């Protein structure tokens, strides 16, 4: 086999691209490259997630770094013929920026230019199922250096000086946690990776496991050496089958290469890993509930102290970090704590991975230095709001986080700044909302999630969130009462102060933060029985704007409930001719309807919506070509 290829064709095989058909594209590439006799010159490689999930399936051709988007199997012959044989990029598959200009190279695309990848350094670059590609990118060098050159306390000191804080939510200093576990008495000790990732819309941990599983394995072995453990467990939800598959392959390969198991690097250090699959309960992201689940018990939290560092898995000292935290460790060892501490802000070092979702042009995974402003992430990396609509708020930290309104767009994204605004970093979920979002309904949605996921062990969470949800539901149904807002605030604060675990303590955050910044919307729902965003079904209705309506009948035909009817009274038709001429320019299908209306309009009555029959599905508004349906 040739060891040198003039071109490498990388096919993104993250879960998003897999679901959009990347496997068929990869197979087509293999077949076409072979048919053209390029087997010895061109290598096709499947990688982990590139990050731009809305552009998939994604293919990147190196050495140029040409970025092809939304590639289908039938596009492959053209890519091979034009690009790989003739050296000409296929323009119709290239990315277009906001000004519709073609962008050839991945590095010139705005979504990637502002990023700095440490955690995601290998995702979208290497084949996660080939350990030699990880080793070629300095993989396992950090483990070798630690085992052969450093004492355990030296490793902990490096992690402390790096300033790395846990990326799972609380932001506790990682090196301090490692030091607690190392000093704890008791044997054996365990190292656990929290890969439960239960936030809706968050998938950064899954992507690391799918795209770079060896980075987590290497880091856990380093942690084991530092705290005195020989056994680790990776707790990952069964909903992540691709991550589990690639993680299993990686563990098997690491054992075969002597990088897990007995006498690693001939140093006498033993360390091995096992995978434990969870059933997908949100509460199992809490470390004591996670431990219970690994032990085979129902995943429920218990009060702390004792902390897992002293009494964790099976009552023994246990170190728990999440996937993103571990993925930072090998680069810190290789580049030094000063290098890592030089990135980010004074109290939040390094980078942070965010899962961008919601009303934003570029969705996917982004990794930026701590302290990057929310505005930069949304407009420079995320490409802004679709349709030029106005930014309203961003929800950070998943269902347990809080919202950040437009007046705080320039907040630096770091632990302490977000807490001051009533939000939190959490695992990195970032959901963007435009001016069509109802903040009361949004708060109800997140509280519904946390209420459903409550384990029920403590009364504040089990009963308190239920009462809050009932109040919010009443408000969105137009049945709110004076005093509801104050009651929500009181309940939220009480739950935060009395719930047993982090899930319960943070569950009221979306409600409290939306009341803090969008109190006027709550008041409009309660006092005016009005939803300013026009989202809450009980608080709006559709009406036909007679001055705009051409009576083409499209809405009437589309309505599934037969709610659009002729009025009893006839319409005054005076002055309608110019409007009909404008309508005829809307399209052939509409012109036919308009022509009929012109011929018969003097005999027809205006269309109206029967509110008793209307389902408020919005089909009439979508079908109307003349903006003659209003939501009021």
XYZ file of C-alpha atoms in Angstrom:
632
model
C 0.000 0.000 0.000
C 1.190 3.496 -0.851
C 2.220 5.537 2.193
C 2.076 8.869 0.363
C -1.044 10.244 -1.246
C -1.267 13.450 -3.233
C -4.812 14.069 -1.986
C -6.807 13.135 1.098
C -10.586 13.224 0.845
C -12.147 13.556 4.307
C -15.767 12.544 4.672
C -17.442 13.829 7.831
C -18.996 10.855 9.606
C -20.411 12.584 12.658
C -23.911 11.553 13.679
C -25.444 14.489 11.772
C -23.732 13.612 8.494
C -24.430 9.905 9.014
C -28.131 10.703 9.249
C -27.964 12.774 6.065
C -26.298 10.022 4.016
C -22.517 10.395 4.308
C -21.963 6.643 4.214
C -23.353 6.449 0.680
C -21.128 9.372 -0.319
C -18.066 7.652 1.144
C -18.822 4.402 -0.670
C -19.352 6.293 -3.919
C -15.987 8.021 -3.446
C -14.183 4.738 -2.877
C -15.784 3.243 -5.993
C -15.141 6.259 -8.223
C -11.546 6.716 -7.072
C -10.917 3.044 -7.823
C -12.644 3.229 -11.197
C -10.476 6.189 -12.194
C -7.338 4.301 -11.159
C -6.509 6.737 -8.344
C -6.207 4.217 -5.513
C -2.485 4.863 -5.129
C -2.853 8.647 -5.266
C -6.017 9.524 -3.384
C -7.042 8.348 0.076
C -10.628 8.511 1.290
C -10.989 8.856 5.086
C -14.031 8.992 7.306
C -13.657 11.433 10.186
C -15.563 12.625 13.201
C -17.778 15.695 13.171
C -16.396 18.708 11.276
C -18.806 20.928 13.194
C -21.016 22.490 10.523
C -23.892 20.063 10.962
C -26.381 22.010 8.821
C -24.123 21.661 5.762
C -23.876 17.869 5.713
C -22.889 15.587 4.196
C -19.570 17.423 4.191
C -16.470 16.461 2.179
C -13.119 18.246 2.594
C -10.283 17.704 0.091
C -6.701 18.306 1.188
C -4.065 19.675 0.712
C -6.208 22.599 -0.526
C -8.801 22.259 2.234
C -11.634 22.577 -0.285
C -14.947 22.417 1.541
C -17.872 20.736 -0.239
C -21.324 20.882 1.317
C -24.532 18.882 0.964
C -22.760 16.314 -1.195
C -24.849 13.498 -2.668
C -23.577 10.220 -4.123
C -24.430 11.432 -7.644
C -22.082 14.419 -7.131
C -19.071 12.167 -6.573
C -18.109 11.439 -10.235
C -17.922 15.201 -10.873
C -15.751 15.771 -7.792
C -13.348 13.027 -8.839
C -13.293 14.060 -12.509
C -13.026 17.819 -12.019
C -11.173 18.186 -8.737
C -9.048 15.087 -8.261
C -8.152 14.591 -11.930
C -8.222 18.126 -13.379
C -7.557 20.184 -10.261
C -10.664 22.356 -10.613
C -13.028 22.718 -7.645
C -16.698 21.980 -8.286
C -18.138 25.416 -7.705
C -21.772 24.438 -7.334
C -20.913 22.421 -4.203
C -18.813 25.120 -2.534
C -19.946 27.141 0.469
C -21.429 30.594 -0.119
C -20.986 33.346 2.455
C -23.572 35.935 3.489
C -22.918 37.969 0.325
C -23.344 34.829 -1.852
C -19.634 34.789 -2.669
C -18.091 31.357 -3.157
C -15.623 30.314 -0.468
C -13.252 27.531 -1.487
C -11.232 26.713 1.614
C -12.617 25.586 4.946
C -10.237 27.970 6.715
C -11.784 30.977 4.943
C -15.343 30.213 6.038
C -16.504 32.540 8.803
C -17.876 29.668 10.842
C -14.370 28.197 11.186
C -12.139 31.302 11.079
C -13.036 32.551 14.560
C -12.630 29.184 16.211
C -9.653 27.893 18.167
C -9.761 24.137 18.504
C -8.189 22.360 21.449
C -10.917 19.928 22.506
C -12.037 19.409 18.905
C -8.487 19.433 17.524
C -8.797 16.001 15.933
C -12.521 15.921 15.153
C -13.037 16.125 11.415
C -9.321 15.530 10.853
C -8.533 11.902 11.736
C -10.237 8.565 11.347
C -11.490 7.853 14.883
C -11.360 4.121 14.237
C -7.635 4.125 13.439
C -5.331 4.554 16.434
C -2.316 5.213 14.200
C -3.914 8.457 12.986
C -4.319 9.613 16.601
C -0.722 8.657 17.361
C 0.432 10.567 14.272
C -1.160 13.681 15.817
C 0.968 13.314 19.002
C -1.553 10.957 20.542
C -0.438 9.154 23.719
C 2.749 11.253 23.858
C 1.352 13.050 26.897
C 0.685 9.729 28.641
C 4.177 8.527 27.840
C 5.693 11.751 29.163
C 3.659 11.597 32.368
C 4.511 7.976 33.118
C 8.210 8.250 32.344
C 9.102 11.761 33.501
C 6.655 12.941 36.155
C 5.532 12.088 39.648
C 1.739 12.009 40.238
C 1.855 15.243 42.240
C 3.649 16.954 39.345
C 0.750 16.059 37.033
C -1.799 17.475 39.456
C 0.279 20.621 39.836
C 0.289 21.130 36.055
C -3.488 20.742 35.867
C -3.910 23.194 38.755
C -1.625 25.789 37.191
C -3.406 25.501 33.856
C -6.557 26.914 35.469
C -8.757 24.281 33.812
C -12.267 24.233 35.283
C -14.754 21.413 34.872
C -16.728 21.730 31.661
C -19.745 19.826 32.930
C -21.565 22.744 34.488
C -20.336 23.881 37.890
C -16.893 24.941 36.713
C -15.065 23.503 39.734
C -11.237 23.690 39.373
C -10.134 20.384 37.861
C -6.710 20.241 39.474
C -8.211 20.803 42.926
C -10.629 17.932 42.368
C -7.754 15.688 41.265
C -5.824 16.697 44.399
C -8.761 15.787 46.678
C -9.017 12.317 45.130
C -5.261 11.745 45.282
C -5.173 12.589 49.005
C -8.268 10.561 49.884
C -7.722 7.403 51.868
C -9.218 4.176 50.668
C -8.501 1.635 48.001
C -9.090 0.949 45.209
C -9.732 4.337 43.643
C -11.698 4.920 40.466
C -11.679 7.356 37.566
C -15.033 8.039 35.903
C -15.916 9.908 32.728
C -19.337 11.522 32.721
C -20.579 11.189 29.139
C -24.272 11.272 30.005
C -24.828 14.660 28.271
C -28.561 15.073 28.801
C -29.151 18.709 27.791
C -31.494 19.015 24.800
C -29.504 20.391 21.887
C -26.080 19.640 23.397
C -23.864 17.157 21.575
C -20.279 18.273 22.137
C -19.346 15.280 24.317
C -20.936 12.880 21.882
C -18.946 14.435 19.030
C -15.653 14.073 20.893
C -16.357 10.408 21.603
C -17.365 9.862 17.973
C -14.519 11.851 16.454
C -11.602 11.567 18.882
C -12.210 8.816 21.475
C -8.512 8.225 22.140
C -8.121 11.725 23.595
C -10.509 10.774 26.415
C -8.898 7.375 26.940
C -5.439 8.940 27.145
C -6.616 11.621 29.573
C -8.311 9.099 31.855
C -5.120 7.045 32.011
C -3.209 10.206 32.957
C -5.814 10.967 35.627
C -5.556 7.404 36.922
C -1.814 7.785 37.336
C -2.217 11.166 39.047
C -4.799 10.078 41.646
C -3.628 6.478 42.147
C -6.311 4.573 40.269
C -6.000 1.525 38.045
C -9.581 1.301 36.838
C -11.812 3.697 34.961
C -15.412 3.738 33.768
C -16.975 5.744 30.966
C -20.666 6.316 31.639
C -22.369 7.052 28.334
C -26.042 7.038 27.436
C -27.243 4.180 25.260
C -28.797 6.785 22.937
C -25.296 7.358 21.556
C -24.713 4.095 19.640
C -22.092 5.528 17.259
C -20.107 6.996 20.156
C -20.245 3.679 22.000
C -19.153 1.768 18.904
C -16.143 3.981 18.222
C -15.223 4.155 21.891
C -15.277 0.359 22.060
C -13.021 0.131 19.000
C -10.638 2.683 20.496
C -10.399 0.858 23.849
C -9.696 -2.420 22.056
C -6.965 -0.802 19.937
C -5.399 0.897 22.963
C -5.167 -2.462 24.706
C -3.589 -4.043 21.622
C -0.969 -1.267 21.539
C -0.217 -1.680 25.242
C -1.635 1.760 26.075
C -4.259 0.278 28.371
C -3.853 -2.745 30.587
C -0.774 -3.966 32.434
C 2.620 -2.295 32.644
C 1.893 0.648 30.330
C 5.084 1.991 28.682
C 6.954 -0.619 30.756
C 6.583 1.601 33.813
C 4.707 -0.838 36.002
C 1.553 1.307 35.860
C -1.684 -0.606 35.201
C -4.867 1.034 33.989
C -7.922 -0.228 32.159
C -11.341 1.065 31.123
C -14.860 -0.239 30.860
C -17.970 1.289 29.332
C -21.193 1.558 31.312
C -24.328 2.491 29.396
C -27.062 4.595 30.952
C -30.726 4.626 29.996
C -30.792 8.338 29.240
C -32.105 9.846 32.479
C -31.215 13.534 32.747
C -30.604 13.243 36.478
C -27.781 10.755 35.869
C -25.657 13.660 34.723
C -25.461 14.507 38.447
C -22.387 12.717 39.765
C -23.893 10.895 42.744
C -26.840 9.689 40.620
C -24.366 8.597 37.962
C -22.433 6.580 40.531
C -25.636 4.889 41.689
C -26.463 3.970 38.097
C -23.008 2.447 37.498
C -23.463 0.391 40.658
C -26.704 -0.994 39.249
C -29.021 1.032 41.462
C -31.693 3.515 40.432
C -30.066 6.751 39.331
C -30.922 9.121 42.193
C -28.677 11.686 43.874
C -27.727 11.746 47.529
C -26.722 14.683 49.731
C -23.111 15.854 49.754
C -20.866 15.506 51.709
C -19.511 12.908 51.445
C -18.192 13.919 48.052
C -17.211 11.313 45.470
C -13.549 12.215 45.934
C -13.799 10.554 49.377
C -16.723 8.158 49.018
C -17.732 7.553 45.450
C -18.105 4.388 43.426
C -18.738 1.461 45.790
C -17.813 3.780 48.643
C -14.272 4.301 47.352
C -12.474 7.530 46.349
C -13.595 8.455 42.844
C -12.609 11.156 40.384
C -15.383 12.285 38.012
C -14.903 14.634 35.068
C -16.842 14.995 31.876
C -15.684 14.316 28.304
C -14.735 17.886 27.407
C -12.709 18.324 30.594
C -10.692 15.181 29.905
C -10.120 16.109 26.244
C -8.215 19.209 27.415
C -5.687 17.215 29.453
C -3.260 15.822 26.799
C -2.682 19.260 25.150
C -2.094 20.809 28.585
C 0.552 18.201 29.390
C 2.241 18.605 25.997
C 2.119 22.397 25.749
C 2.406 23.323 29.393
C 0.048 24.975 31.886
C 1.198 28.481 30.949
C 0.136 27.937 27.339
C -3.369 26.915 28.389
C -3.654 29.626 31.024
C -2.747 32.188 28.369
C -6.003 31.457 26.543
C -9.292 32.859 27.782
C -9.862 35.227 30.689
C -8.446 35.672 34.174
C -10.832 33.234 35.846
C -11.942 31.120 32.868
C -8.992 29.584 31.053
C -8.823 27.795 27.737
C -11.603 27.357 25.234
C -15.245 26.309 25.403
C -17.246 24.189 22.990
C -20.789 25.382 22.299
C -23.573 23.585 20.498
C -25.219 26.332 18.441
C -28.895 25.742 17.752
C -32.182 27.559 17.338
C -32.772 30.659 15.206
C -29.279 31.021 13.798
C -27.871 30.590 10.312
C -24.902 28.334 11.128
C -25.833 25.548 13.500
C -23.337 23.026 14.825
C -20.352 22.788 17.145
C -18.047 25.732 17.714
C -14.993 26.047 19.958
C -13.876 29.544 20.900
C -11.617 31.030 23.586
C -13.312 31.752 26.897
C -14.309 35.397 26.984
C -15.476 35.548 23.378
C -18.603 37.675 23.441
C -22.053 36.336 22.753
C -22.344 38.813 19.874
C -19.190 37.415 18.224
C -20.458 33.865 18.541
C -23.873 34.639 17.107
C -22.965 37.032 14.316
C -19.361 36.227 13.348
C -19.357 32.463 13.905
C -23.032 31.664 13.708
C -23.744 33.966 10.762
C -26.572 35.882 12.461
C -30.323 35.376 12.591
C -32.152 33.840 9.579
C -34.221 36.212 7.489
C -32.550 39.248 9.034
C -34.831 39.004 12.023
C -34.009 40.631 15.347
C -32.086 38.776 18.051
C -34.166 38.453 21.199
C -32.307 36.191 23.619
C -30.010 33.190 23.975
C -30.494 30.323 26.395
C -27.185 29.086 27.774
C -26.581 25.991 29.841
C -29.516 23.946 28.570
C -32.808 23.560 30.469
C -31.087 24.394 33.744
C -29.551 27.586 32.421
C -30.893 31.052 31.889
C -31.550 33.449 29.068
C -29.408 36.390 28.032
C -31.342 39.263 26.416
C -30.240 41.528 23.575
C -28.967 44.287 25.881
C -26.276 41.885 27.112
C -25.083 40.679 23.705
C -21.570 41.833 24.512
C -21.232 39.706 27.626
C -17.996 37.669 27.585
C -18.856 33.980 27.585
C -17.147 32.834 30.780
C -18.321 31.258 34.010
C -18.606 34.276 36.285
C -20.056 36.772 33.783
C -22.891 34.403 32.935
C -23.729 33.757 36.580
C -24.015 37.513 37.176
C -26.684 37.657 34.471
C -28.646 34.797 36.014
C -27.457 32.322 33.388
C -24.767 29.648 33.483
C -22.197 27.997 31.243
C -23.547 24.502 31.825
C -22.306 21.961 29.346
C -22.325 24.483 26.500
C -25.769 24.316 24.933
C -26.543 27.655 23.261
C -30.036 28.122 21.858
C -30.686 31.356 19.977
C -34.137 32.957 19.834
C -35.483 35.670 17.552
C -38.326 38.158 18.058
C -40.911 35.507 17.194
C -40.156 33.608 20.382
C -42.504 33.832 23.368
C -40.343 33.886 26.484
C -43.163 32.648 28.728
C -43.740 29.670 26.469
C -39.983 29.063 26.279
C -39.723 29.013 30.089
C -42.689 26.617 30.236
C -40.979 24.322 27.687
C -37.749 24.038 29.686
C -39.557 23.620 32.994
C -41.667 20.870 31.437
C -38.415 19.065 30.581
C -36.876 19.340 34.042
C -40.182 18.434 35.678
C -40.444 15.308 33.522
C -36.842 14.408 34.351
C -37.095 15.000 38.098
C -36.263 11.789 39.922
C -38.843 12.664 42.597
C -36.597 12.105 45.581
C -36.853 15.568 47.158
C -40.073 17.518 47.669
C -38.888 20.944 46.423
C -38.013 19.572 43.006
C -40.813 17.012 42.710
C -43.685 19.222 43.908
C -42.273 22.718 43.478
C -41.482 22.434 39.786
C -44.918 20.844 39.235
C -46.652 23.840 40.782
C -44.504 26.249 38.776
C -45.312 24.357 35.595
C -49.039 24.483 36.335
C -48.863 28.252 36.789
C -46.934 28.749 33.567
C -49.369 26.549 31.675
C -52.278 28.600 32.977
C -50.581 31.810 31.900
C -49.938 30.558 28.366
C -53.577 29.427 28.156
C -54.844 32.903 28.986
C -55.840 32.000 32.555
C -53.122 33.832 34.428
C -53.938 35.744 37.600
C -52.539 38.749 39.409
C -49.856 37.511 41.790
C -48.716 34.627 39.542
C -45.421 36.313 38.709
C -44.586 36.945 42.346
C -45.565 33.383 43.247
C -43.293 32.011 40.515
C -40.427 34.087 41.874
C -40.979 32.911 45.441
C -41.255 29.272 44.428
C -38.209 29.481 42.184
C -36.010 30.948 44.897
C -37.224 28.403 47.447
C -36.509 25.480 45.116
C -33.040 26.826 44.336
C -32.238 26.979 48.042
C -33.755 23.682 49.159
C -33.579 21.097 46.339
C -31.299 18.135 46.896
C -29.155 18.187 43.750
C -27.998 20.464 40.988
C -30.893 19.529 38.723
C -33.490 20.764 41.188
C -31.451 23.762 42.271
C -31.130 25.020 38.706
C -34.542 23.985 37.335
C -36.173 27.398 38.080
C -33.429 29.319 36.242
C -35.262 29.689 32.884
C -38.348 31.027 34.687
C -36.468 33.424 36.945
C -34.275 34.782 34.159
C -37.198 35.343 31.766
C -39.137 37.140 34.517
C -36.037 39.224 35.193
C -35.607 40.344 31.583
C -39.067 39.882 30.011
C -41.473 40.653 32.838
C -43.556 42.747 30.443
C -44.359 39.633 28.427
C -45.653 37.842 31.526
C -47.768 40.900 32.359
C -49.185 41.050 28.812
C -50.244 37.399 29.065
C -51.911 37.912 32.451
C -53.409 41.399 32.266
C -54.085 41.843 28.551
C -54.655 38.182 27.658
C -52.193 38.777 24.847
C -49.075 36.946 23.658
C -46.784 39.642 22.194
C -44.914 37.095 20.066
C -48.118 35.478 18.811
C -47.069 31.999 19.907
C -49.472 30.952 22.675
C -52.448 29.494 20.828
C -55.069 30.484 23.358
C -54.031 34.120 23.090
C -54.181 34.810 19.385
C -56.416 34.227 16.389
C -56.102 34.401 12.633
C -58.046 37.009 10.694
C -58.336 37.880 7.012
C -57.209 41.384 6.083
C -59.916 42.300 3.615
C -57.951 45.144 2.023
C -55.282 42.644 0.937
C -57.400 39.593 0.231
C -57.901 38.746 -3.501
C -60.308 35.914 -2.708
C -58.185 33.531 -4.747
C -59.383 30.730 -2.498
C -55.980 29.141 -1.756
C -56.417 29.487 1.997
C -59.942 28.101 1.790
C -58.718 25.010 -0.066
C -55.803 24.468 2.313
C -57.712 24.804 5.592
C -58.032 21.286 7.079
C -60.992 22.311 9.273
C -63.096 24.111 6.666
C -62.935 27.183 8.850
C -62.660 29.734 6.040
C -66.130 30.666 4.858
C -67.934 33.318 2.861
C -69.331 36.150 4.906
C -73.060 36.729 5.055
C -72.485 40.269 3.889
C -71.175 41.048 0.393
C -67.910 42.912 -0.073
C -67.787 46.446 -1.422
C -65.768 45.898 -4.637
C -65.074 49.527 -5.530
C -61.423 50.212 -6.289
C -60.271 46.618 -6.476
C -58.974 46.534 -10.068
C -55.370 47.792 -9.444
C -54.876 45.239 -6.687
C -55.937 42.423 -8.982
C -53.324 43.465 -11.546
C -50.613 43.262 -8.928
C -51.817 39.863 -7.866
C -51.449 38.499 -11.395
C -47.676 38.868 -11.071
C -47.463 36.415 -8.190
C -47.196 33.219 -10.249
C -48.927 30.990 -12.733
C -50.846 28.972 -10.156
C -52.085 32.044 -8.407
C -52.898 33.789 -11.700
C -55.421 31.110 -12.523
C -57.188 31.685 -9.238
C -56.988 35.440 -9.630
C -58.441 35.275 -13.131
C -61.445 33.483 -11.752
C -61.786 36.016 -9.005
C -61.693 38.855 -11.509
C -64.474 37.320 -13.533
C -66.792 36.583 -10.654
C -65.785 38.892 -7.842
C -68.816 41.089 -8.101
C -70.956 38.092 -7.148
C -68.847 36.779 -4.270
C -68.809 37.624 -0.594
C -65.670 38.257 1.471
C -63.927 35.318 3.110
C -63.818 35.205 6.896
C -62.389 32.732 9.406
C -64.886 30.927 11.612
C -63.111 31.119 14.968
C -65.143 28.232 16.378
C -63.766 25.889 13.709
C -60.229 27.310 13.407
C -57.466 24.969 14.628
C -54.869 27.789 14.617
C -52.557 25.573 12.617
C -51.361 28.482 10.461
C -51.788 26.698 7.129
C -53.872 29.595 5.754
C -51.119 32.095 6.540
C -48.471 29.926 4.884
C -50.572 29.433 1.753
C -51.565 33.071 1.270
C -49.451 34.856 -1.365
C -50.645 38.325 -0.427
C -49.985 38.531 3.345
C -53.745 38.796 3.757
C -53.850 36.526 6.824
C -52.919 38.208 10.091
C -52.251 36.681 13.499
C -53.742 39.030 16.090
